[in-house]
XYZ file of C-alpha atoms in Angstrom:
277
model
C -2.015 -17.661 58.524
C -2.446 -15.822 55.261
C -2.225 -16.951 51.593
C -0.422 -16.308 49.196
C -1.143 -12.853 46.559
C -2.797 -14.037 43.063
C 0.185 -13.434 41.154
C -1.392 -10.130 38.437
C -0.250 -10.223 34.775
C 2.238 -7.604 33.607
C -1.172 -6.584 31.165
C -2.291 -5.337 34.214
C 0.803 -4.666 36.328
C 1.474 -1.849 33.166
C -2.156 -0.392 33.242
C -1.443 0.029 37.775
C 1.515 2.004 36.752
C 0.239 4.558 33.833
C -2.224 5.281 36.382
C 0.451 6.094 38.967
C 1.807 8.572 36.147
C -1.868 10.298 35.022
C -2.181 11.087 38.538
C 1.168 12.866 38.950
C -0.479 15.388 36.285
C -1.133 18.297 37.254
C -5.183 19.198 36.473
C -4.808 20.750 33.778
C -2.445 18.273 32.369
C -4.862 15.332 32.757
C -8.240 16.612 31.293
C -5.612 16.899 27.645
C -4.536 13.480 27.812
C -8.333 12.619 28.101
C -9.329 14.445 25.819
C -6.630 13.531 23.782
C -7.460 9.939 24.315
C -10.956 9.927 23.827
C -10.164 12.027 20.493
C -8.253 8.949 19.098
C -11.175 6.340 19.474
C -12.886 6.200 16.219
C -16.504 5.871 15.181
C -16.181 2.197 14.565
C -14.795 1.895 17.927
C -11.127 0.526 17.734
C -8.975 3.062 18.024
C -7.631 5.187 15.529
C -3.425 5.042 14.042
C -1.373 7.931 12.846
C -3.653 7.732 9.939
C -6.604 8.409 11.134
C -7.594 4.952 10.610
C -9.011 1.761 13.006
C -6.212 -0.249 14.127
C -5.906 -3.242 16.414
C -2.010 -2.459 17.457
C -3.050 1.043 18.170
C -5.955 -0.515 20.549
C -4.223 -2.244 22.323
C -3.089 0.730 23.933
C -5.499 2.286 23.878
C -7.384 -0.401 25.706
C -4.694 0.595 28.502
C -5.337 3.999 28.760
C -8.904 3.500 28.932
C -8.567 1.669 32.224
C -5.740 3.464 34.080
C -8.145 6.602 32.922
C -11.707 4.445 34.100
C -12.809 6.105 30.862
C -15.575 3.163 31.191
C -17.456 4.545 27.584
C -14.182 4.417 25.251
C -14.171 1.067 26.858
C -17.769 -0.171 26.112
C -17.104 1.014 22.381
C -14.148 -0.747 22.440
C -15.750 -4.088 23.279
C -18.054 -3.907 21.010
C -15.693 -3.449 18.395
C -14.181 -6.374 20.084
C -17.576 -8.886 19.893
C -18.102 -7.767 16.337
C -15.063 -7.987 14.315
C -12.368 -10.601 14.474
C -8.844 -9.967 13.333
C -8.295 -11.572 9.612
C -6.266 -15.456 9.291
C -2.329 -13.729 9.063
C -2.844 -10.863 10.775
C -0.423 -11.492 13.574
C -0.335 -8.713 15.564
C -4.322 -8.474 15.592
C -4.498 -11.212 16.726
C -2.043 -10.502 20.049
C -3.720 -7.446 20.344
C -7.330 -8.643 19.811
C -6.191 -11.159 23.165
C -4.217 -8.707 24.956
C -7.517 -6.159 24.510
C -10.028 -8.420 25.323
C -8.232 -9.707 28.896
C -7.415 -5.619 29.811
C -11.175 -5.087 29.644
C -12.272 -8.390 31.289
C -14.305 -10.263 28.515
C -14.884 -13.813 28.648
C -13.852 -15.008 25.435
C -12.237 -18.696 25.057
C -8.890 -19.430 25.912
C -6.065 -20.073 23.622
C -3.615 -22.853 23.835
C -0.219 -22.380 24.137
C 0.424 -24.186 20.662
C -1.999 -21.627 18.939
C -0.034 -19.446 20.423
C 2.432 -20.615 18.947
C 1.719 -21.464 16.101
C 0.903 -16.896 16.048
C 4.006 -16.278 16.064
C 5.425 -19.233 12.860
C 2.521 -17.479 11.339
C 4.409 -14.000 11.673
C 7.562 -15.490 10.264
C 10.331 -12.972 8.465
C 7.274 -11.202 8.357
C 6.994 -9.768 11.448
C 9.860 -7.989 13.656
C 11.384 -10.356 15.510
C 11.353 -8.048 19.064
C 7.038 -7.495 18.494
C 6.243 -11.022 18.398
C 8.610 -11.926 21.452
C 6.868 -9.202 23.039
C 3.687 -9.796 21.780
C 3.488 -13.372 22.559
C 4.994 -13.058 26.534
C 2.620 -10.883 27.429
C -0.497 -13.317 26.191
C 1.387 -15.831 27.430
C 1.986 -14.335 30.759
C -1.908 -13.113 30.814
C -3.011 -16.380 30.066
C -1.131 -19.165 32.265
C 0.575 -16.526 35.045
C 3.127 -18.625 37.222
C 2.242 -21.870 35.788
C 5.256 -23.956 36.562
C 4.317 -26.882 33.718
C 3.779 -23.809 31.061
C 7.354 -22.043 31.937
C 8.992 -25.048 31.816
C 8.622 -25.099 28.087
C 9.543 -21.202 28.173
C 12.600 -21.983 30.569
C 14.031 -24.449 27.706
C 13.441 -22.340 25.163
C 15.481 -19.916 26.691
C 18.129 -22.539 27.495
C 18.693 -22.656 23.241
C 17.946 -19.391 22.524
C 21.098 -17.177 21.592
C 20.431 -13.728 20.504
C 23.386 -12.510 17.690
C 23.787 -9.175 16.626
C 23.188 -5.983 18.967
C 19.447 -6.519 20.088
C 17.206 -3.114 20.060
C 16.690 -2.335 23.972
C 13.383 -3.211 24.492
C 14.097 -7.101 22.975
C 16.919 -7.106 25.624
C 15.019 -6.312 28.387
C 12.165 -8.780 27.465
C 14.654 -11.542 27.485
C 15.744 -10.475 31.043
C 12.495 -10.189 32.141
C 11.181 -13.615 30.418
C 14.627 -15.297 32.711
C 13.500 -13.730 35.670
C 9.468 -14.716 35.029
C 10.782 -18.330 34.639
C 13.188 -18.785 37.458
C 16.256 -18.457 35.597
C 19.270 -16.597 37.436
C 20.454 -13.202 36.356
C 24.132 -12.717 35.799
C 25.167 -9.964 33.710
C 22.053 -9.077 32.152
C 20.917 -6.943 34.061
C 24.087 -4.693 33.760
C 23.970 -4.984 29.957
C 20.227 -3.255 29.704
C 21.572 -0.286 31.762
C 24.666 -0.038 29.022
C 21.845 1.387 26.959
C 21.538 4.557 29.255
C 22.944 7.587 28.511
C 23.505 10.124 31.062
C 21.706 13.243 29.968
C 19.097 11.092 28.085
C 17.737 7.954 29.265
C 17.508 4.829 27.277
C 17.579 4.662 23.558
C 17.293 2.021 20.985
C 20.817 1.182 20.496
C 23.834 2.128 22.409
C 25.028 3.785 19.114
C 21.699 5.411 18.743
C 21.697 9.894 19.268
C 18.909 10.352 20.818
C 16.948 8.496 23.546
C 13.204 7.203 23.298
C 10.130 6.444 25.689
C 9.200 3.229 24.282
C 13.079 1.883 24.919
C 13.051 4.365 28.739
C 9.632 3.142 29.446
C 10.615 -0.909 28.738
C 13.339 -1.299 30.033
C 12.518 1.187 33.517
C 9.988 -1.927 34.419
C 11.795 -4.877 34.148
C 14.938 -3.115 35.812
C 12.639 -2.312 38.508
C 10.546 -5.536 38.587
C 14.495 -7.279 38.797
C 15.148 -5.121 41.654
C 17.572 -3.228 40.072
C 19.232 0.058 42.091
C 17.542 3.470 39.705
C 19.321 6.072 41.546
C 21.091 7.101 39.373
C 18.588 7.101 35.459
C 15.598 8.877 37.612
C 16.434 12.713 36.534
C 17.429 12.260 33.716
C 14.471 9.530 33.062
C 12.275 12.274 34.186
C 13.545 15.098 32.189
C 12.896 13.045 29.040
C 9.565 12.999 29.333
C 8.672 16.106 30.397
C 11.040 17.205 28.144
C 8.216 15.154 25.065
C 4.791 15.905 26.225
C 2.723 18.146 24.092
C -1.062 19.457 24.814
C -2.437 15.943 26.402
C -0.034 13.390 24.386
C 3.589 12.506 24.439
C 5.877 12.233 21.715
C 8.758 9.194 21.079
C 10.981 11.634 21.970
C 13.727 10.951 19.120
C 12.985 13.990 17.467
C 9.366 12.859 15.892
C 6.723 14.647 15.920
C 4.026 12.867 16.173
C 0.803 12.263 18.567
C 0.062 9.038 18.876
C -1.386 6.574 22.003
C 1.087 3.880 22.113
C 4.045 6.643 23.290
C 1.198 8.794 25.184
C 1.146 5.582 26.914
C 4.737 4.637 27.061
C 5.356 8.819 28.622
C 3.043 7.689 30.806
C 4.295 3.841 31.996
C 7.629 6.136 32.878
C 6.256 8.752 34.948
C 4.618 5.752 36.852
C 7.593 3.696 37.279
C 9.185 6.834 38.460
C 6.994 7.505 40.700
């Protein structure tokens, strides 16, 4: 008799998919991606934002990429940074990013309580984008509590009463759908609604009325749809074209016309590739 397979938190599922995407690249492109990721590490050990400054949020994507690409020196340097520097008390995104980085790197740090996580969200208030709040909270909650039925009861209760209004961004709606799936709630029309963010010939868009598709929306939507068992055959060709069209010398662009190169969209590009493999 074999035991049940241990639950793998989403942050580690991301690592696996990014690694798969990286391995799909040709040898030259792989070398370019490695060089780009290495070039984005600040001398402090953190990873840099677009302005070249050390940044917790970008370090989160740097941690995923350095683990998936097996860049041990970059992981070690980042670990030194997280040990020496702590986010400010009001920096909610930084606090969540620090927590997730330590879980991704396997660092032995104190596990915050569920009440503390909720407290971080409350401190963010209106100054923090709702979609980012929920995305970072769910990743952190999942990384800490996995399939803990008691803890998930609180999330189920929240989802029973939370009724979002207005036109939600694709990634936010996908995160809500995934939260329902993780907590065992029945999915009815939500999968079809998420599919509506896809446009033939483009990919998934932030909002349905948006002109261009983007890699963030596409990667998050594909990840959730794949996990809930949706049929992706009709969207794969256009999503693959979106990734290929936005690769540029070791990095992936956003896809929405922004020509800036950074770790966040490089992560989403490789994640999309891995999900399509």
